Coordinates of C-alpha atoms and ligand atoms in Angstrom, one line a residue:
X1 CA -86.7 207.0 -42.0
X2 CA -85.1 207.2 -38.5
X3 CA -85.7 207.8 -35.0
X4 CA -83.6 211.3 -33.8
X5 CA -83.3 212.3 -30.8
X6 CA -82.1 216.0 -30.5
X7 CA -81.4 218.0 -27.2
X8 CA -80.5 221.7 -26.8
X9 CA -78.9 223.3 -23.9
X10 CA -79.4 226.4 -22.3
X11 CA -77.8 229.0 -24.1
X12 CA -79.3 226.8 -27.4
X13 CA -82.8 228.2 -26.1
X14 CA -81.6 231.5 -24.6
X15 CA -84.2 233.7 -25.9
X16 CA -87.0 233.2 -28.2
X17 CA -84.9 234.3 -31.5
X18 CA -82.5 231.1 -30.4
X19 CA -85.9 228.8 -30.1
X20 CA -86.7 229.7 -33.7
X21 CA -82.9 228.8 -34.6
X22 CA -83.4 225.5 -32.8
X23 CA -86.7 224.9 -34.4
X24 CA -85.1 225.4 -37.5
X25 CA -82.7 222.0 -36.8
X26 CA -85.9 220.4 -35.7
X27 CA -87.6 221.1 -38.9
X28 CA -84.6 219.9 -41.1
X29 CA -84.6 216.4 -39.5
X30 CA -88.5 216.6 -40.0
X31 CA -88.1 217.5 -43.5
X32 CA -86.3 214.6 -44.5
X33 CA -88.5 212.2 -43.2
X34 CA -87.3 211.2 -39.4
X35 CA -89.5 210.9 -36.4
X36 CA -88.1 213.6 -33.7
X37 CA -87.8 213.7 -30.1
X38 CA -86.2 216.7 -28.9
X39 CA -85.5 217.3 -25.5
X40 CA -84.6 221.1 -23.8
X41 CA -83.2 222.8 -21.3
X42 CA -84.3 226.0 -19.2
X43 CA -83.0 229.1 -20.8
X44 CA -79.4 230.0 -20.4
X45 CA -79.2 231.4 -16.5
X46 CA -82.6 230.8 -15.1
X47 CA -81.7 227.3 -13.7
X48 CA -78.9 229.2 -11.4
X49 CA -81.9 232.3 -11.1
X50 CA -83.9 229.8 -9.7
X51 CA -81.7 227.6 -7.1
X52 CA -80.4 231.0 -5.9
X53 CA -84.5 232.0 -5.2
X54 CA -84.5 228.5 -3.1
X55 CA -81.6 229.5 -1.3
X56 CA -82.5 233.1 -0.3
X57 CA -86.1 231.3 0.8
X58 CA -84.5 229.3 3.3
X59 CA -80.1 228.2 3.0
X60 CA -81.9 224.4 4.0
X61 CA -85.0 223.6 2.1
X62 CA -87.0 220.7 1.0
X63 CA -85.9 218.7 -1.8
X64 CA -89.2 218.1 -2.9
X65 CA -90.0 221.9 -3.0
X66 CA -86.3 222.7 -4.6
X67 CA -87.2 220.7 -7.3
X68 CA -90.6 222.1 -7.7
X69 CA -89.0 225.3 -8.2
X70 CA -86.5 224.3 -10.4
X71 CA -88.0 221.8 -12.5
X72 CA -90.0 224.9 -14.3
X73 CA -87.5 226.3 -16.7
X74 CA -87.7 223.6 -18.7
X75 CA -91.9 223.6 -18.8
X76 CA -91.2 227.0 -20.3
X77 CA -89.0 226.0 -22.5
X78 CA -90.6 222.9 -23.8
X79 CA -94.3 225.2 -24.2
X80 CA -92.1 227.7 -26.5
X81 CA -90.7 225.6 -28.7
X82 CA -93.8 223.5 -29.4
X83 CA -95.3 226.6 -30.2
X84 CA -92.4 227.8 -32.5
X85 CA -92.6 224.8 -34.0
X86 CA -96.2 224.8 -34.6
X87 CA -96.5 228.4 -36.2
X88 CA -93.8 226.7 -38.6
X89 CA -96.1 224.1 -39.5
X90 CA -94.9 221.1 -37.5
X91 CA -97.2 219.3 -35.4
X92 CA -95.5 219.1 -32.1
X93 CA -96.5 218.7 -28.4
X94 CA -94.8 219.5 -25.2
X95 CA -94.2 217.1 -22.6
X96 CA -93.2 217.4 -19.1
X97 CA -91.5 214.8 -16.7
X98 CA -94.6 213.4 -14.8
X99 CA -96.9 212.7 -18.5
X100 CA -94.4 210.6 -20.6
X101 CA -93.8 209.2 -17.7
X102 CA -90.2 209.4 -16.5
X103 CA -90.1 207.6 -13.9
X104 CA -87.2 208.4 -11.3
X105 CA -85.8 206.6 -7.8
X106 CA -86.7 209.4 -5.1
X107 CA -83.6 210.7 -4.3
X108 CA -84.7 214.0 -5.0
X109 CA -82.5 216.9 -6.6
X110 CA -80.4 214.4 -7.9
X111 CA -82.5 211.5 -9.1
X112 CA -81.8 208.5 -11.3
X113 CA -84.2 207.4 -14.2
X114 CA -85.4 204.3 -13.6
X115 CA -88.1 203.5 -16.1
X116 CA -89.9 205.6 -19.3
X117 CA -93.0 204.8 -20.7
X118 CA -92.3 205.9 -24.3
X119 CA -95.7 204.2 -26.0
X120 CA -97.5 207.2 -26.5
X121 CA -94.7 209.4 -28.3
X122 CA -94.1 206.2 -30.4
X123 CA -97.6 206.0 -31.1
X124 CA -98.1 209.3 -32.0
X125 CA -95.0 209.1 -34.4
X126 CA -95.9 206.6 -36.2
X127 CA -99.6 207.8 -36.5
X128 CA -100.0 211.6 -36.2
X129 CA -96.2 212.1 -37.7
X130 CA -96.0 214.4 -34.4
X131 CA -92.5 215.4 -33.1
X132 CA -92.5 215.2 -29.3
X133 CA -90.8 217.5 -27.0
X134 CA -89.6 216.8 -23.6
X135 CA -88.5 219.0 -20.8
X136 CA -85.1 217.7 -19.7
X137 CA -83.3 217.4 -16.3
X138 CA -86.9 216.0 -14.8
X139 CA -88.9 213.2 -14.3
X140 CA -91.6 211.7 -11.3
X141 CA -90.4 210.3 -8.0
X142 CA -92.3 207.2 -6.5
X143 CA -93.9 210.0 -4.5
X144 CA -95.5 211.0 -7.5
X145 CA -93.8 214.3 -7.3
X146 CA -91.9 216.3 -9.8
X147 CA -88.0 215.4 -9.2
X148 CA -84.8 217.0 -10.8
X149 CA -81.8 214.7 -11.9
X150 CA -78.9 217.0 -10.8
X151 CA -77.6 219.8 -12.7
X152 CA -76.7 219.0 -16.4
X153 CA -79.5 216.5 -16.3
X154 CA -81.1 217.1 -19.4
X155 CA -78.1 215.4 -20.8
X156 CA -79.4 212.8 -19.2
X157 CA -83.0 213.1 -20.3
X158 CA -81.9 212.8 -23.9
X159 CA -79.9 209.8 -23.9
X160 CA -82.5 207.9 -22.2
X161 CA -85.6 209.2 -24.3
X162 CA -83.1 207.9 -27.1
X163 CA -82.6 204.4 -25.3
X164 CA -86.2 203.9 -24.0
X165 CA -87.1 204.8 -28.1
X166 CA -84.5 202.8 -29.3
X167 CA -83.4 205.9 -31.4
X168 CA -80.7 205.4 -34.3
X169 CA -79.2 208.7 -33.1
X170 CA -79.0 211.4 -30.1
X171 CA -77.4 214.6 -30.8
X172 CA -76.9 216.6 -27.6
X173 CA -76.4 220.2 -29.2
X174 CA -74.9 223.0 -27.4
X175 CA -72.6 226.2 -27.7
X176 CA -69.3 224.1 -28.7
X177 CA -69.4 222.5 -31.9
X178 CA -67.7 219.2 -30.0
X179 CA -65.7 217.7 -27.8
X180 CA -62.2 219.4 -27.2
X181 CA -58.8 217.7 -26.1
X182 CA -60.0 220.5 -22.9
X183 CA -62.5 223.3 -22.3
X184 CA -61.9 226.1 -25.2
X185 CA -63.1 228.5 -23.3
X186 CA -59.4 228.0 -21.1
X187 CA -57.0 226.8 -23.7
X188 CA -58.2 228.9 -27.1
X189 CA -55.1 226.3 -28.8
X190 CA -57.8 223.2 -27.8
X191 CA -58.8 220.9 -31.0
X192 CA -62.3 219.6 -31.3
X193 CA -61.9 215.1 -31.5
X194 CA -63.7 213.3 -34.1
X195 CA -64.5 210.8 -31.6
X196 CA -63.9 209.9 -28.2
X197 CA -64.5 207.1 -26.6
X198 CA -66.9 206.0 -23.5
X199 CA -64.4 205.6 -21.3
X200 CA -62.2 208.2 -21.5
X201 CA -65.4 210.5 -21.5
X202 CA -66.9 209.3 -18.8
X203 CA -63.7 210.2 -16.6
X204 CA -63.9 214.0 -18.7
X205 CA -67.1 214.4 -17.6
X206 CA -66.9 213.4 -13.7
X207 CA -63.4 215.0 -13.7
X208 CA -64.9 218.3 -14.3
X209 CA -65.8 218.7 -18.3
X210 CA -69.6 219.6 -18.5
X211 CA -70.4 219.2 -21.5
X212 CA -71.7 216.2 -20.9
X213 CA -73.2 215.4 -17.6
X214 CA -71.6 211.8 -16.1
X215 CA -74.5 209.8 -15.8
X216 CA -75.9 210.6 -19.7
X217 CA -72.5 208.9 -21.0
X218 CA -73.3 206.0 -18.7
X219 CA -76.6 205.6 -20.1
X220 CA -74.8 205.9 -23.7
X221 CA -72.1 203.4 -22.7
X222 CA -74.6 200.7 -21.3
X223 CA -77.3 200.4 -23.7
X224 CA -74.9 201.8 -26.7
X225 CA -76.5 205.1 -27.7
X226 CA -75.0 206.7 -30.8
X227 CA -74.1 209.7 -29.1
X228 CA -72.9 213.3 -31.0
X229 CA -72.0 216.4 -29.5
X230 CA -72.4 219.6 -32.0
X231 CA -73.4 223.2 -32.0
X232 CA -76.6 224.9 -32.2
X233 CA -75.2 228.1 -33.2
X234 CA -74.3 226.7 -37.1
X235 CA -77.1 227.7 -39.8
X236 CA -79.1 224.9 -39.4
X237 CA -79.6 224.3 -43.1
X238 CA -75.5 224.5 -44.0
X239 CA -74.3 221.6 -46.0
X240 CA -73.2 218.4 -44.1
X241 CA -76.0 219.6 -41.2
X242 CA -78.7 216.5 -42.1
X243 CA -75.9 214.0 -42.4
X244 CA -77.4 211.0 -40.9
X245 CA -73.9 209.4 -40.6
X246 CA -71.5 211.4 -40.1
X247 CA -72.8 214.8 -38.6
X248 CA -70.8 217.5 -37.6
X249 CA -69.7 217.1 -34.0
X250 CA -68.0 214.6 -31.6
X251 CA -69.0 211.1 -31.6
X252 CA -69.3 209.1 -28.2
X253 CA -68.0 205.5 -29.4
X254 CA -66.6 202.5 -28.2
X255 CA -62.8 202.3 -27.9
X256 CA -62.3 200.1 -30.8
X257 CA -64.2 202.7 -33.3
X258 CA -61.1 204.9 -32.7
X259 CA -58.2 204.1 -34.9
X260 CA -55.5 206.3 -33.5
X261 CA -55.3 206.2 -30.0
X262 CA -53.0 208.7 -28.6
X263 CA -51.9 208.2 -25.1
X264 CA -53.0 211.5 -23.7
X265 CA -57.1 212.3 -24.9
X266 CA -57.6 215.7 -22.6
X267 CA -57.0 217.9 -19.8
X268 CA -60.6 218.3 -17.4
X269 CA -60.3 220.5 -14.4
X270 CA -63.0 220.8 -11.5
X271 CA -62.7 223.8 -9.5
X272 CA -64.2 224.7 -6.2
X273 CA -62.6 221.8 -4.5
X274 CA -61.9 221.8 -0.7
X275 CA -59.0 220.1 1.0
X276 CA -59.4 218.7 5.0
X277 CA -56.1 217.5 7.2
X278 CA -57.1 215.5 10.2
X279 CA -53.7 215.9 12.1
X280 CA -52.2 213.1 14.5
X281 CA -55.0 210.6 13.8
X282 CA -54.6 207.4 16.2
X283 CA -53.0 205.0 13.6
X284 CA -55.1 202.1 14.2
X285 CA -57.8 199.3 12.4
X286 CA -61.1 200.7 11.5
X287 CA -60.1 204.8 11.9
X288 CA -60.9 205.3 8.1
X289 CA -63.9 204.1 8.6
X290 CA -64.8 206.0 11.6
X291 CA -63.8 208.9 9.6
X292 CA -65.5 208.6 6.1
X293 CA -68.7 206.3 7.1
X294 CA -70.3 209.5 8.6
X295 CA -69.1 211.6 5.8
X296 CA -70.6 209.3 3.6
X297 CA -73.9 209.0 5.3
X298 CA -74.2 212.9 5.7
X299 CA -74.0 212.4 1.4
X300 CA -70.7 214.4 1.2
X301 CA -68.7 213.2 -1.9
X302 CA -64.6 212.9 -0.4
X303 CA -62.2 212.3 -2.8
X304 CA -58.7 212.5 -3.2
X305 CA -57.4 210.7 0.1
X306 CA -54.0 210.8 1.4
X307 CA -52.6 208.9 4.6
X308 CA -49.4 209.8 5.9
X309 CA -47.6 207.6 8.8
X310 CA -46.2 210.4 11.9
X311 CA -42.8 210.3 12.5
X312 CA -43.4 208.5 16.0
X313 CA -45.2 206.4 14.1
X314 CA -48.2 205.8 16.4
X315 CA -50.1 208.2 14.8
X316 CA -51.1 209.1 10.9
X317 CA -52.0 212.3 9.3
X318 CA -55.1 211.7 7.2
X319 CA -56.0 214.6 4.1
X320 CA -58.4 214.5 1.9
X321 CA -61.0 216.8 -0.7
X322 CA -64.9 217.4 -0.4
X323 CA -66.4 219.4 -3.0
X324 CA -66.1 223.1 -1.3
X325 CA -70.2 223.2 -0.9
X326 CA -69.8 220.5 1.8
X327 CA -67.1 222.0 3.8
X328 CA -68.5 223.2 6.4
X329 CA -71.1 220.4 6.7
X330 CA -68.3 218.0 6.6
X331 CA -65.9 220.0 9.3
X332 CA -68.9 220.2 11.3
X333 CA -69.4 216.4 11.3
X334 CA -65.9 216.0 12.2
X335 CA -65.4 218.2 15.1
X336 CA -68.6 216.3 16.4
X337 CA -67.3 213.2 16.7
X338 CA -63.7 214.5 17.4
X339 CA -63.9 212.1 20.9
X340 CA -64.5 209.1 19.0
X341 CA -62.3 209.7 15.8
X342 CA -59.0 210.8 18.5
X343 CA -57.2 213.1 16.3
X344 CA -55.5 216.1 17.7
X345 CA -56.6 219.0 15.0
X346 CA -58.1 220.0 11.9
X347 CA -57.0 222.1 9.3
X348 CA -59.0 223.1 6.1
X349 CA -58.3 224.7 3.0
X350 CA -60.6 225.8 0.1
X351 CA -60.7 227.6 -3.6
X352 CA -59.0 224.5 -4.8
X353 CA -59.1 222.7 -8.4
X354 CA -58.2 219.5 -9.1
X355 CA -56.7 219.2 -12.5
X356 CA -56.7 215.8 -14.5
X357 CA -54.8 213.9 -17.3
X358 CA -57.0 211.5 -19.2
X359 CA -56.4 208.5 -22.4
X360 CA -56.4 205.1 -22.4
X361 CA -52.9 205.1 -24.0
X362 CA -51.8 205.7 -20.4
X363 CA -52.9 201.8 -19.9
X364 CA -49.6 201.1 -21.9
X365 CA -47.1 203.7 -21.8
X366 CA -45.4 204.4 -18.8
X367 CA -44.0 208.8 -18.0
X368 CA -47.1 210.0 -18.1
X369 CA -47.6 211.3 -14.5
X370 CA -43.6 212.3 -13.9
X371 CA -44.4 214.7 -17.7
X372 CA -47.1 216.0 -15.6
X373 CA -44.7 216.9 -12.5
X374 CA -42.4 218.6 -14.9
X375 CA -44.6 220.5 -16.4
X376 CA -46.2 222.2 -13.6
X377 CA -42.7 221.8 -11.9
X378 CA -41.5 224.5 -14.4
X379 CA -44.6 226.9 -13.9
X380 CA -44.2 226.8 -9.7
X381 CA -47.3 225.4 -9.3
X382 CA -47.1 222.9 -6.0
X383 CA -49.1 220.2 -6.0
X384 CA -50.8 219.3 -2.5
X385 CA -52.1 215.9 -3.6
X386 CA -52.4 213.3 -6.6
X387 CA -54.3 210.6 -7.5
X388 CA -53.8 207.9 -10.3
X389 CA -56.2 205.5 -12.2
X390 CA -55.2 202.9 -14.8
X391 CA -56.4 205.8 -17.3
X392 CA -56.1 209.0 -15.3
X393 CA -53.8 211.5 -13.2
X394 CA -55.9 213.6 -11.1
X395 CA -53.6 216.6 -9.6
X396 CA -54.6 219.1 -7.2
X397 CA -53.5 222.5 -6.7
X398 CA -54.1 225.9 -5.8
X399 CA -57.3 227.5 -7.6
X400 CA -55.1 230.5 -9.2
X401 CA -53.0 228.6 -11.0
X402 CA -56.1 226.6 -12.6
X403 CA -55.6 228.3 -16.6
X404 CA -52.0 228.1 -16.6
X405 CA -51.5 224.4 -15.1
X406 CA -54.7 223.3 -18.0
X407 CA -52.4 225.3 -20.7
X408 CA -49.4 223.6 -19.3
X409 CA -50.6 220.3 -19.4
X410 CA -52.7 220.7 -22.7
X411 CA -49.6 221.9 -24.2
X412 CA -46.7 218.9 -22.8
X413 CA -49.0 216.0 -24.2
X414 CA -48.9 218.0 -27.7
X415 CA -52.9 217.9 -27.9
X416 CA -52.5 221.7 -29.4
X417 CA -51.0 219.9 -32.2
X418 CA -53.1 217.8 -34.8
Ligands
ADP1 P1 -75.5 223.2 -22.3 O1 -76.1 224.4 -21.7 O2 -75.6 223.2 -23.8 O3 -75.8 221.9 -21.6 P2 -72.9 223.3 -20.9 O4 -72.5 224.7 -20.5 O5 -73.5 222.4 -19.9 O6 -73.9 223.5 -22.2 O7 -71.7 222.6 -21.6 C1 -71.0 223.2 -22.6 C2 -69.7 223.8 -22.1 O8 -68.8 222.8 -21.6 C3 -68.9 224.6 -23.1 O9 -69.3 225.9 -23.3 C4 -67.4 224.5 -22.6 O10 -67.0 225.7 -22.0 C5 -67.5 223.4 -21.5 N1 -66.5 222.4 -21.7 C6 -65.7 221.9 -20.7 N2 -64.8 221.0 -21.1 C7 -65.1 220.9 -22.4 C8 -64.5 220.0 -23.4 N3 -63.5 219.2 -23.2 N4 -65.0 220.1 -24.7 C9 -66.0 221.0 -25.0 N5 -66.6 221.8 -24.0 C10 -66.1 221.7 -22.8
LIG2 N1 -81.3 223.4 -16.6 C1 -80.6 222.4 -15.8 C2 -79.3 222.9 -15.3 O1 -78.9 224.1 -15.6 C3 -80.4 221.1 -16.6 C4 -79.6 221.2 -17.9 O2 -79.5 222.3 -18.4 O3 -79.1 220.2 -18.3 O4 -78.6 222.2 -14.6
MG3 MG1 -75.1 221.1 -19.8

C-alpha cells in the first residue's frame, strides 16, 4: 500500500463527463489498495473567466478580493469530484485551502506555501480509508484570508500535499501524455522524454513551458518528490495505467537517473515579452541601480539586460525585457524619475518572445549557441538580444517568427529524431 498523490488540470475537469473520467483514475489507485490525495484545478477556462470579471470590476483591484474571486473554481471543482466519487462508492471529502490548512506567506495572487497541516487527511486515511480532495492553486494567508499561488499553482498544490504526506508518488495529469523535447502543440515532430531531469526542467518551466509551473519543480527538487507527468485523456483502466513504478508519463528525476544525456534536452519559448532602450544613459557607478532598484520595488520582473558603451564613450545605452503586462507600469516609472536616472530617451517595443535552448550537455560541449545563430540565421529571423547560462541560451526575437524559430531550433539539435 502507498501514498498517491494525483492532480488534474483544467481541461482534465472540463466538464462533468471529464470528472467521471478522472474519478475513474482515482478509483483505480483506490482499488488496488493506495491511500489517495488528489488535488484539482478549476475547469478549463473559468480561471481566465474569472481574472477577466476582476479586471472589467476595476483594471487595479485588491489582491485580497482578486483572490477571493479566483480562488472559487477550484471549490467547484473539488465539490464535484467528491461527489462523483461518492456516487461511485468511494468515500471522499473535499477540502479547500483555508481547512487542511495551507498555510501561505501573504504575498497575495502569487503566494508561497509555507506550512500544511496534513494530520487530519492522514488520519482519515489510515482510519476511514477516505481519499481526500484538495482544491489547488490556494491556500490561507497570515491574514487568515483565502490567497492564490499564481497561475499554474495547483501544480504547486500537488507537489507539496505530496511532500507534507510524504507520498511515494505525485502524478500531475494533464492533456499531454508528458514532457516533450518542446510544446507539441508548435512542433507536431516533438518526442515525449522518459525522464528529465530537475534542472533542466526547472529552466523549461520558467523559460516558458507550462506544463509545469516553476515553483512545483522546486518543491519536487528540494524535498525529492517522485514527480510524473501523464495524460488524463487515456482509458483510465488501459494496461500499464496502475503501474506503481513505472507509469506512463515523464518522470521528474535527478540528473544521474538519466543515462543518456544529450546535450540539447528542449526548446521553451515565452511570448508576450516587452523590450525597453534607455538611450544615452550617463555611464557612471551606481546608474543600474538607479535604474532597476525601482523597477524591482514596483515588482516588475526585468530580464534579459544588455549595456552597450556610446561611441563618445561617456555615455551607455542600456536595453532590457519586462514581461509585456508591466510595460507601461514600468515606462511610467521610468519617465518619472527621468531627472535622476539622466538618460536622453526611451524607446519600447512589445509582442516579443524569448526563445530558449536548454540541456545540461551544454555544460560540456562547446557550439551550442553559434548552431543556434545559424539556424535562425538561415530563416531571417534577427535577434535583438541573447542571454547565456551554464545550461541555457535564451534568444529573443520578434513575436511572428515565434513557430518557425521553435521548429528551427527543435529541428538543428535533432530532438525530432529518437
Ligand atoms: P493543466 O491545465 O493540466 O495544468 P497546462 O495547460 O497548464 O495544463 O499545461 C499543459 C500544456 O503545456 C500542454 O497542453 C502543452 O501545450 C504545454 N506545453 C508547453 N511546453 C510543453 C512541453 N515541453 N511538454 C509538454 N507540454 C508542453
Ligand atoms: N486554475 C488556476 C490557473 O488556471 C491554477 C491551475 O490550473 O493550476 O492558473
Ligand atoms: Mg497548468
Amino acid at each position: 500500500m502507498a501514498r498517491l498523490v494525483l492532480k488534474f488540470g483544467g481541461t482534465s475537469v472540463g466538464d462533468v463527463d471529464r470528472i467521471r473520467n478522472v474519478a475513474r483514475h482515482v478509483k483505480r489507485e483506490v482499488d488496488a489498495g493506495h491511500h489517495v490525495a488528489v488535488v484539482v484545478s478549476a475547469m478549463a477556462g473559468k480561471t481566465n473567466e474569472l481574472v477577466g470579471w476582476c479586471r472589467a470590476a476595476s483594471p487595479i483591484h485588491d489582491a485580497r478580493e482578486y483572490d477571493a474571486v479566483v480562488a472559487s473554481g477550484e471549490q467547484v471543482t473539488a465539490g464535484l469530484l467528491a461527489i462523483t466519487l461518492q456516487q461511485m462508492g468511494i468515500n471522499a471529502r473535499s477540502w479547500q485551502g483555508w481547512q487542511i490548512p495551507i498555510r501561505t506567506d501573504g504575498s497575495h495572487g502569487a503566494a508561497r506555501i509555507q506550512e500544511i497541516d496534513a494530520a487530519e487527511i492522514v488520519r482519515r486515511f489510515d482510519e476511514e480509508q477516505q481519499v481526500a480532495v484538495v482544491a489547488g492553486f490556494q491556500g490561507i494567508a497570515p491574514d487568515n484570508r483565502i490567497a492564490t499561488l499564481g497561475r499554474g499553482g495547483s501544480d504547486t498544490s500537488a507537489v507539496a500535499i505530496a511532500a507534507a504526506i510524504a507520498a511515494d508518488r505525485c502524478d500531475i495529469y494533464t492533456d499531454v501524455d508528458g514532457v516533450y523535447t518542446t510544446d507539441p502543440r508548435i512542433e507536431p515532430k516533438a518526442r515525449r522524454m522518459a525522464r528529465i531531469s530537475f534542472e533542466e526542467m526547472l529552466e523549461m518551466a520558467s523559460l516558458g513551458a507550462k506544463v509545469l509551473q516553476v515553483r512545483s519543480v522546486e518543491l519536487a527538487m528540494v524535498h525529492k518528490v517522485r514527480t510524473f507527468v501523464r495524460s488524463s485523456f487515456e482509458d483510465p483502466d488501459a494496461p500499464g495505467m496502475g503501474d506503481f513504478d513505472n507509469p506512463p508519463g515523464t518522470l521528474i528525476c535527478d540528473e544521474d537517473e538519466i543515462v543518456e544525456q544529450q546535450v540539447v534536452t528542449g526548446i521553451a519559448y515565452s511570448r508576450d515579452e516587452a523590450q525597453i532602450s534607455l538611450r544615452r544613459v550617463e555611464d557612471r557607478p551606481g546608474v543600474a541601480a538607479a535604474i532597476f532598484g525601482p523597477l524591482a520595488d514596483a515588482g516588475v520582473n526585468v530580464d534579459m539586460i544588455v549595456q552597450n558603451i556610446s561611441e563618445s564613450g561617456d555615455a551607455t545605452d542600456m536595453t532590457f525585457t519586462v514581461p509585456a503586462g508591466d510595460l507601461q507600469k514600468a515606462t511610467a516609472i521610468l519617465e518619472k524619475a527621468k531627472a535622476e536616472m539622466r538618460y536622453d530617451s526611451l524607446q519600447s517595443e512589445s509582442g516579443l518572445t524569448k526563445v530558449s535552448v536548454i540541456g545540461i550537455g551544454m555544460r560540456s560541449h562547446t557550439g551550442v549557441a553559434a548552431t543556434a545563430f545559424k539556424a535562425l540565421a538561415a530563416r531571417g529571423i534577427n535577434i535583438k538580444a541573447i542571454t547565456t547560462s551554464e545550461i541555457k541560451i535564451s534568444i529573443l526575437i520578434d513575436g511572428d517568427y515565434t513557430e518557425l524559430a521553435v521548429r528551427a531550433l527543435h529541428g538543428v539539435y535533432g530532438l525530432d529524431k529518437a
